[in-house]
Amino acid sequence: MNIILLGPPGAGKGTLANKIKEEKDAVQIATGDIFRYNISNETDLGLKAKAYMDRGDLVPDELTVDLVWDAFDKIDSKDDKKIVLFDGFPRTIDQAKALDLGMKERGQKIDQVVYFDVDEDILVERISGRRVCTNCGATFHVKNNPPKVEGVCDVCGEKLIQRDDDTEKTVEKRIHVYNSQTAVLIDYYKDQGILLSIDGTNSPDEVFDEFNDKLGEIS
Ligand code: AP5
Ligand code: MG
Ligand code: ZN
């Protein structure tokens, strides 16, 4: 089952993906995480992507689409029960069309799009308080979801950091970019009849419950 997690920066896409992975047979393809991995390893892709990300702009489609297929084609089994979560992809109409086409070529389809409905004013607060693990990618929040020991990952014990693009100025730019380039995908998938809206202002556990309830109703 192929599921897209769609929503503005800070909506809780990564947080929900982690909960789904803990409880279900699921894999996550998070383009932002793949770029950050390449940046920390100083690959060519990382060097190219960094300038766009630091500014809060989208990385060009031609650098993004291929790496999604690389990751997707590495997943061994794609039976009906295995969940593939697209986190942060697609983000433009062209990416969505490329995804539809590539799925068709593989005899697959996008089954559901989970849209996180969240008011803009809480996004900045969530992102500026976010801390991420340098090792396993687990995500925390200084107030909403603090780690047991400050600055230390509950999952693996490594150091927590603030992402380079989590400054207030860059966050505002990312929200603007989302509104101007990504939000059109809500109607794109509504028209396909596969959009499922979730109240992203609720707590992470409530978001997970709503995801399970709504997915249970349709599958
Ligand atoms: P990416 O890494 O995808 O970032 P994003 O979309 O801006 O989203 P975030 O990761 O910031 O938010 P999230 O929804 O995952 O929230 P989270 O769960 O962490 O992309 C980064 C950059 O990479 C882009 O700007 C772009 O340059 C580039 N890029 C990536 N994909 C691309 C693509 N397809 N095309 C082109 N360029 C691309 O939660 C946020 C915080 O809130 C956390 O602290 C968390 O603990 C807390 N929180 C989460 N849920 C809740 C809740 N329900 N209640 C209270 N707090 C919560
Ligand atoms: Mg994320
Ligand atoms: Zn960790």
mmCIF file of C-alpha atoms and ligand atoms in Angstrom:
data_model
loop_
_atom_site.group_PDB
_atom_site.id
_atom_site.type_symbol
_atom_site.label_atom_id
_atom_site.label_comp_id
_atom_site.label_asym_id
_atom_site.label_seq_id
_atom_site.Cartn_x
_atom_site.Cartn_y
_atom_site.Cartn_z
ATOM 1 C CA MET A 1 0.000 0.000 0.000
ATOM 2 C CA ASN A 2 1.489 3.331 -1.093
ATOM 3 C CA ILE A 3 0.642 6.336 1.071
ATOM 4 C CA ILE A 4 1.677 9.984 0.667
ATOM 5 C CA LEU A 5 2.005 12.181 3.755
ATOM 6 C CA LEU A 6 1.130 15.688 2.569
ATOM 7 C CA GLY A 7 1.272 18.825 4.672
ATOM 8 C CA PRO A 8 3.177 22.009 5.450
ATOM 9 C CA PRO A 9 6.557 22.068 7.217
ATOM 10 C CA GLY A 10 6.093 21.123 10.843
ATOM 11 C CA ALA A 11 2.696 19.500 10.240
ATOM 12 C CA GLY A 12 3.869 16.229 11.809
ATOM 13 C CA LYS A 13 4.582 14.087 8.733
ATOM 14 C CA GLY A 14 7.825 12.658 10.114
ATOM 15 C CA THR A 15 6.318 12.159 13.562
ATOM 16 C CA LEU A 16 3.388 10.140 12.191
ATOM 17 C CA ALA A 17 5.703 8.163 9.873
ATOM 18 C CA ASN A 18 7.795 7.099 12.881
ATOM 19 C CA LYS A 19 4.712 5.932 14.793
ATOM 20 C CA ILE A 20 3.440 3.948 11.799
ATOM 21 C CA LYS A 21 6.871 2.302 11.391
ATOM 22 C CA GLU A 22 6.934 1.317 15.077
ATOM 23 C CA GLU A 23 3.599 -0.495 14.861
ATOM 24 C CA LYS A 24 3.194 -1.675 11.282
ATOM 25 C CA ASP A 25 5.164 -3.217 8.452
ATOM 26 C CA ALA A 26 6.084 0.116 6.899
ATOM 27 C CA VAL A 27 9.006 1.846 5.201
ATOM 28 C CA GLN A 28 9.448 5.584 4.793
ATOM 29 C CA ILE A 29 10.842 7.472 1.823
ATOM 30 C CA ALA A 30 11.532 10.970 3.180
ATOM 31 C CA THR A 31 13.169 13.183 0.558
ATOM 32 C CA GLY A 32 14.263 15.752 3.163
ATOM 33 C CA ASP A 33 16.011 13.009 5.178
ATOM 34 C CA ILE A 34 17.714 11.667 2.037
ATOM 35 C CA PHE A 35 19.006 15.155 1.199
ATOM 36 C CA ARG A 36 20.240 15.691 4.771
ATOM 37 C CA TYR A 37 22.028 12.324 4.687
ATOM 38 C CA ASN A 38 23.761 13.395 1.453
ATOM 39 C CA ILE A 39 24.688 16.776 2.939
ATOM 40 C CA SER A 40 26.293 15.210 5.982
ATOM 41 C CA ASN A 41 28.225 12.818 3.744
ATOM 42 C CA GLU A 42 29.240 15.675 1.422
ATOM 43 C CA THR A 43 28.084 13.895 -1.743
ATOM 44 C CA ASP A 44 27.588 15.785 -5.040
ATOM 45 C CA LEU A 45 23.828 15.627 -4.518
ATOM 46 C CA GLY A 46 24.231 16.959 -0.973
ATOM 47 C CA LEU A 47 26.378 19.866 -2.131
ATOM 48 C CA LYS A 48 23.823 20.787 -4.791
ATOM 49 C CA ALA A 49 20.801 20.432 -2.476
ATOM 50 C CA LYS A 50 22.241 22.333 0.498
ATOM 51 C CA ALA A 51 21.964 25.853 -0.932
ATOM 52 C CA TYR A 52 18.294 25.363 -1.817
ATOM 53 C CA MET A 53 17.437 23.841 1.541
ATOM 54 C CA ASP A 54 19.239 26.487 3.586
ATOM 55 C CA ARG A 55 17.227 29.157 1.760
ATOM 56 C CA GLY A 56 13.969 27.243 2.297
ATOM 57 C CA ASP A 57 13.507 26.722 -1.454
ATOM 58 C CA LEU A 58 12.593 23.432 -3.092
ATOM 59 C CA VAL A 59 15.416 21.365 -4.538
ATOM 60 C CA PRO A 60 14.851 21.154 -8.351
ATOM 61 C CA ASP A 61 12.604 18.299 -9.519
ATOM 62 C CA GLU A 62 15.348 16.717 -11.637
ATOM 63 C CA LEU A 63 17.463 16.133 -8.509
ATOM 64 C CA THR A 64 14.522 14.801 -6.532
ATOM 65 C CA VAL A 65 12.455 12.406 -8.644
ATOM 66 C CA ASP A 66 15.221 9.900 -9.489
ATOM 67 C CA LEU A 67 16.275 9.438 -5.889
ATOM 68 C CA VAL A 68 12.692 8.591 -4.935
ATOM 69 C CA TRP A 69 12.636 5.785 -7.520
ATOM 70 C CA ASP A 70 16.061 4.585 -6.371
ATOM 71 C CA ALA A 71 14.667 4.234 -2.850
ATOM 72 C CA PHE A 72 11.335 2.765 -3.967
ATOM 73 C CA ASP A 73 12.924 0.153 -6.232
ATOM 74 C CA LYS A 74 15.164 -1.031 -3.362
ATOM 75 C CA ILE A 75 12.174 -2.060 -1.210
ATOM 76 C CA ASP A 76 12.030 -5.868 -1.500
ATOM 77 C CA SER A 77 8.385 -6.738 -1.257
ATOM 78 C CA LYS A 78 5.529 -4.453 -2.122
ATOM 79 C CA ASP A 79 2.584 -6.632 -1.233
ATOM 80 C CA ASP A 80 -0.754 -5.118 -0.244
ATOM 81 C CA LYS A 81 0.074 -5.173 3.447
ATOM 82 C CA LYS A 82 3.476 -3.485 3.322
ATOM 83 C CA ILE A 83 3.064 0.262 3.700
ATOM 84 C CA VAL A 84 5.354 2.594 1.743
ATOM 85 C CA LEU A 85 5.177 6.126 3.160
ATOM 86 C CA PHE A 86 6.148 9.032 0.926
ATOM 87 C CA ASP A 87 7.089 11.802 3.371
ATOM 88 C CA GLY A 88 7.681 15.226 1.789
ATOM 89 C CA PHE A 89 7.241 13.948 -1.763
ATOM 90 C CA PRO A 90 5.648 14.978 -4.084
ATOM 91 C CA ARG A 91 5.841 18.714 -3.513
ATOM 92 C CA THR A 92 5.023 20.071 -6.968
ATOM 93 C CA ILE A 93 2.493 19.150 -9.635
ATOM 94 C CA ASP A 94 5.336 17.940 -11.867
ATOM 95 C CA GLN A 95 6.600 15.634 -9.091
ATOM 96 C CA ALA A 96 3.056 14.302 -8.584
ATOM 97 C CA LYS A 97 2.723 13.581 -12.308
ATOM 98 C CA ALA A 98 6.130 11.862 -12.371
ATOM 99 C CA LEU A 99 5.034 9.765 -9.394
ATOM 100 C CA ASP A 100 1.761 8.749 -11.075
ATOM 101 C CA LEU A 101 3.603 7.804 -14.256
ATOM 102 C CA GLY A 102 6.347 5.816 -12.495
ATOM 103 C CA MET A 103 3.749 3.973 -10.395
ATOM 104 C CA LYS A 104 1.843 3.030 -13.546
ATOM 105 C CA GLU A 105 5.043 1.759 -15.173
ATOM 106 C CA ARG A 106 5.576 -0.463 -12.140
ATOM 107 C CA GLY A 107 1.989 -1.762 -12.073
ATOM 108 C CA GLN A 108 1.384 0.140 -8.827
ATOM 109 C CA LYS A 109 -0.596 3.133 -7.662
ATOM 110 C CA ILE A 110 -0.863 5.654 -4.858
ATOM 111 C CA ASP A 111 -3.580 4.271 -2.594
ATOM 112 C CA GLN A 112 -4.079 7.149 -0.156
ATOM 113 C CA VAL A 113 -2.889 10.677 0.498
ATOM 114 C CA VAL A 114 -2.970 11.743 4.132
ATOM 115 C CA TYR A 115 -3.320 15.509 4.323
ATOM 116 C CA PHE A 116 -2.395 17.190 7.623
ATOM 117 C CA ASP A 117 -4.701 20.091 8.299
ATOM 118 C CA VAL A 118 -2.796 22.467 10.640
ATOM 119 C CA ASP A 119 -3.115 26.203 11.286
ATOM 120 C CA GLU A 120 -0.088 28.150 10.162
ATOM 121 C CA ASP A 121 0.525 29.849 13.508
ATOM 122 C CA ILE A 122 1.460 26.624 15.265
ATOM 123 C CA LEU A 123 3.900 25.496 12.569
ATOM 124 C CA VAL A 124 6.599 28.015 13.472
ATOM 125 C CA GLU A 125 6.345 27.158 17.170
ATOM 126 C CA ARG A 126 6.629 23.443 16.416
ATOM 127 C CA ILE A 127 9.578 23.806 14.084
ATOM 128 C CA SER A 128 11.587 26.190 16.232
ATOM 129 C CA GLY A 129 11.260 23.747 19.168
ATOM 130 C CA ARG A 130 12.119 20.656 17.139
ATOM 131 C CA ARG A 131 15.236 18.625 17.973
ATOM 132 C CA VAL A 132 16.357 15.687 15.836
ATOM 133 C CA CYS A 133 18.730 12.806 16.488
ATOM 134 C CA THR A 134 21.981 12.959 14.486
ATOM 135 C CA ASN A 135 22.085 9.166 14.384
ATOM 136 C CA CYS A 136 18.607 7.612 14.008
ATOM 137 C CA GLY A 137 16.512 10.605 12.919
ATOM 138 C CA ALA A 138 14.044 10.404 15.833
ATOM 139 C CA THR A 139 12.242 13.719 16.335
ATOM 140 C CA PHE A 140 11.471 15.519 19.591
ATOM 141 C CA HIS A 141 10.109 18.888 20.663
ATOM 142 C CA VAL A 142 11.472 20.853 23.620
ATOM 143 C CA LYS A 143 7.941 21.394 24.993
ATOM 144 C CA ASN A 144 5.447 19.072 23.209
ATOM 145 C CA ASN A 145 7.569 15.936 23.153
ATOM 146 C CA PRO A 146 10.743 16.397 25.214
ATOM 147 C CA PRO A 147 13.378 13.657 25.399
ATOM 148 C CA LYS A 148 13.850 12.037 28.835
ATOM 149 C CA VAL A 149 17.325 13.603 29.091
ATOM 150 C CA GLU A 150 17.790 17.036 27.522
ATOM 151 C CA GLY A 151 19.786 16.903 24.277
ATOM 152 C CA VAL A 152 19.947 13.083 24.223
ATOM 153 C CA CYS A 153 17.951 10.727 21.960
ATOM 154 C CA ASP A 154 15.571 8.390 23.848
ATOM 155 C CA VAL A 155 15.854 5.777 21.097
ATOM 156 C CA CYS A 156 19.612 5.426 20.588
ATOM 157 C CA GLY A 157 21.333 7.716 23.120
ATOM 158 C CA GLU A 158 23.018 9.954 20.523
ATOM 159 C CA LYS A 159 23.085 13.760 20.443
ATOM 160 C CA LEU A 160 20.046 15.832 19.455
ATOM 161 C CA ILE A 161 20.513 18.879 17.226
ATOM 162 C CA GLN A 162 18.468 21.630 15.626
ATOM 163 C CA ARG A 163 18.172 21.356 11.812
ATOM 164 C CA ASP A 164 20.005 24.068 9.797
ATOM 165 C CA ASP A 165 16.743 25.081 8.092
ATOM 166 C CA ASP A 166 14.768 25.383 11.332
ATOM 167 C CA THR A 167 15.402 29.096 11.873
ATOM 168 C CA GLU A 168 12.332 31.350 12.092
ATOM 169 C CA LYS A 169 13.190 33.182 8.855
ATOM 170 C CA THR A 170 13.695 29.999 6.819
ATOM 171 C CA VAL A 171 10.545 28.445 8.274
ATOM 172 C CA GLU A 172 8.474 31.390 7.047
ATOM 173 C CA LYS A 173 10.000 30.977 3.592
ATOM 174 C CA ARG A 174 9.259 27.215 3.631
ATOM 175 C CA ILE A 175 5.625 27.880 4.560
ATOM 176 C CA HIS A 176 5.398 30.394 1.703
ATOM 177 C CA VAL A 177 6.910 27.879 -0.730
ATOM 178 C CA TYR A 178 4.458 25.235 0.507
ATOM 179 C CA ASN A 179 1.486 27.549 -0.061
ATOM 180 C CA SER A 180 2.622 28.609 -3.523
ATOM 181 C CA GLN A 181 3.885 25.269 -4.922
ATOM 182 C CA THR A 182 2.685 22.312 -2.843
ATOM 183 C CA ALA A 183 -0.809 23.155 -1.560
ATOM 184 C CA VAL A 184 -2.241 22.683 -5.091
ATOM 185 C CA LEU A 185 -1.683 18.957 -4.555
ATOM 186 C CA ILE A 186 -4.594 18.890 -2.087
ATOM 187 C CA ASP A 187 -7.042 19.422 -4.976
ATOM 188 C CA TYR A 188 -4.982 17.240 -7.306
ATOM 189 C CA TYR A 189 -5.512 14.236 -5.012
ATOM 190 C CA LYS A 190 -9.048 15.247 -3.966
ATOM 191 C CA ASP A 191 -9.958 15.042 -7.642
ATOM 192 C CA GLN A 192 -8.498 11.515 -7.757
ATOM 193 C CA GLY A 193 -10.735 10.598 -4.781
ATOM 194 C CA ILE A 194 -7.836 9.452 -2.569
ATOM 195 C CA LEU A 195 -7.397 12.408 -0.181
ATOM 196 C CA LEU A 196 -7.899 11.687 3.490
ATOM 197 C CA SER A 197 -7.798 14.709 5.795
ATOM 198 C CA ILE A 198 -6.426 14.491 9.335
ATOM 199 C CA ASP A 199 -6.582 17.092 12.106
ATOM 200 C CA GLY A 200 -2.861 17.777 12.579
ATOM 201 C CA THR A 201 -3.420 20.159 15.506
ATOM 202 C CA ASN A 202 -4.153 17.211 17.804
ATOM 203 C CA SER A 203 -1.481 15.391 19.814
ATOM 204 C CA PRO A 204 0.795 12.885 18.008
ATOM 205 C CA ASP A 205 -1.114 9.951 19.585
ATOM 206 C CA GLU A 206 -4.477 11.365 18.506
ATOM 207 C CA VAL A 207 -3.133 11.945 14.994
ATOM 208 C CA PHE A 208 -2.013 8.307 14.874
ATOM 209 C CA ASP A 209 -5.441 7.132 16.147
ATOM 210 C CA GLU A 210 -7.246 9.186 13.506
ATOM 211 C CA PHE A 211 -4.932 7.790 10.820
ATOM 212 C CA ASN A 212 -5.700 4.219 11.932
ATOM 213 C CA ASP A 213 -9.459 4.838 12.159
ATOM 214 C CA LYS A 214 -9.687 6.452 8.750
ATOM 215 C CA LEU A 215 -7.462 3.909 7.043
ATOM 216 C CA GLY A 216 -9.445 1.092 8.685
ATOM 217 C CA GLU A 217 -12.652 2.506 7.225
ATOM 218 C CA ILE A 218 -11.415 2.336 3.666
ATOM 219 C CA SER A 219 -9.152 -0.729 3.612
HETATM 220 P P1 AP5 B 1 11.553 18.158 4.822
HETATM 221 O O1 AP5 B 1 12.622 17.516 5.615
HETATM 222 O O2 AP5 B 1 10.553 17.304 4.144
HETATM 223 O O3 AP5 B 1 10.857 19.241 5.714
HETATM 224 P P2 AP5 B 1 9.371 19.838 5.720
HETATM 225 O O4 AP5 B 1 8.377 19.385 4.722
HETATM 226 O O5 AP5 B 1 9.622 21.287 5.776
HETATM 227 O O6 AP5 B 1 8.712 19.220 6.905
HETATM 228 P P3 AP5 B 1 9.327 19.044 8.292
HETATM 229 O O7 AP5 B 1 10.232 17.857 8.323
HETATM 230 O O8 AP5 B 1 9.874 20.365 8.741
HETATM 231 O O9 AP5 B 1 8.000 18.797 9.142
HETATM 232 P P4 AP5 B 1 7.211 17.470 9.483
HETATM 233 O O10 AP5 B 1 5.846 17.597 8.892
HETATM 234 O O11 AP5 B 1 7.983 16.227 9.164
HETATM 235 O O12 AP5 B 1 7.065 17.660 11.046
HETATM 236 P P5 AP5 B 1 7.694 16.829 12.269
HETATM 237 O O13 AP5 B 1 6.989 15.529 12.396
HETATM 238 O O14 AP5 B 1 9.160 16.833 12.226
HETATM 239 O O15 AP5 B 1 12.236 19.057 3.680
HETATM 240 C C1 AP5 B 1 13.298 19.939 3.976
HETATM 241 C C2 AP5 B 1 13.789 20.613 2.703
HETATM 242 O O16 AP5 B 1 14.265 19.609 1.769
HETATM 243 C C3 AP5 B 1 12.734 21.395 1.899
HETATM 244 O O17 AP5 B 1 12.577 22.702 2.390
HETATM 245 C C4 AP5 B 1 13.327 21.329 0.490
HETATM 246 O O18 AP5 B 1 14.359 22.272 0.333
HETATM 247 C C5 AP5 B 1 13.952 19.940 0.425
HETATM 248 N N1 AP5 B 1 13.009 18.935 -0.092
HETATM 249 C C6 AP5 B 1 12.501 17.858 0.581
HETATM 250 N N2 AP5 B 1 11.653 17.164 -0.204
HETATM 251 C C7 AP5 B 1 11.625 17.804 -1.410
HETATM 252 C C8 AP5 B 1 10.922 17.587 -2.623
HETATM 253 N N3 AP5 B 1 10.061 16.564 -2.759
HETATM 254 N N4 AP5 B 1 11.137 18.443 -3.652
HETATM 255 C C9 AP5 B 1 11.978 19.473 -3.540
HETATM 256 N N5 AP5 B 1 12.665 19.751 -2.415
HETATM 257 C C10 AP5 B 1 12.479 18.929 -1.346
HETATM 258 O O19 AP5 B 1 7.185 17.746 13.471
HETATM 259 C C11 AP5 B 1 7.677 19.058 13.680
HETATM 260 C C12 AP5 B 1 7.815 19.337 15.187
HETATM 261 O O20 AP5 B 1 6.519 19.349 15.798
HETATM 262 C C13 AP5 B 1 8.619 18.270 15.942
HETATM 263 O O21 AP5 B 1 9.363 18.906 16.941
HETATM 264 C C14 AP5 B 1 7.557 17.360 16.560
HETATM 265 O O22 AP5 B 1 8.003 16.782 17.753
HETATM 266 C C15 AP5 B 1 6.397 18.311 16.788
HETATM 267 N N6 AP5 B 1 5.108 17.685 16.519
HETATM 268 C C16 AP5 B 1 4.817 16.836 15.502
HETATM 269 N N7 AP5 B 1 3.528 16.448 15.546
HETATM 270 C C17 AP5 B 1 2.993 17.103 16.626
HETATM 271 C C18 AP5 B 1 1.687 17.138 17.193
HETATM 272 N N8 AP5 B 1 0.689 16.414 16.662
HETATM 273 N N9 AP5 B 1 1.473 17.924 18.281
HETATM 274 C C19 AP5 B 1 2.495 18.643 18.802
HETATM 275 N N10 AP5 B 1 3.754 18.645 18.318
HETATM 276 C C20 AP5 B 1 3.998 17.885 17.251
HETATM 277 MG MG MG B 2 9.854 15.833 8.274
HETATM 278 ZN ZN ZN B 3 18.566 8.448 17.927
#
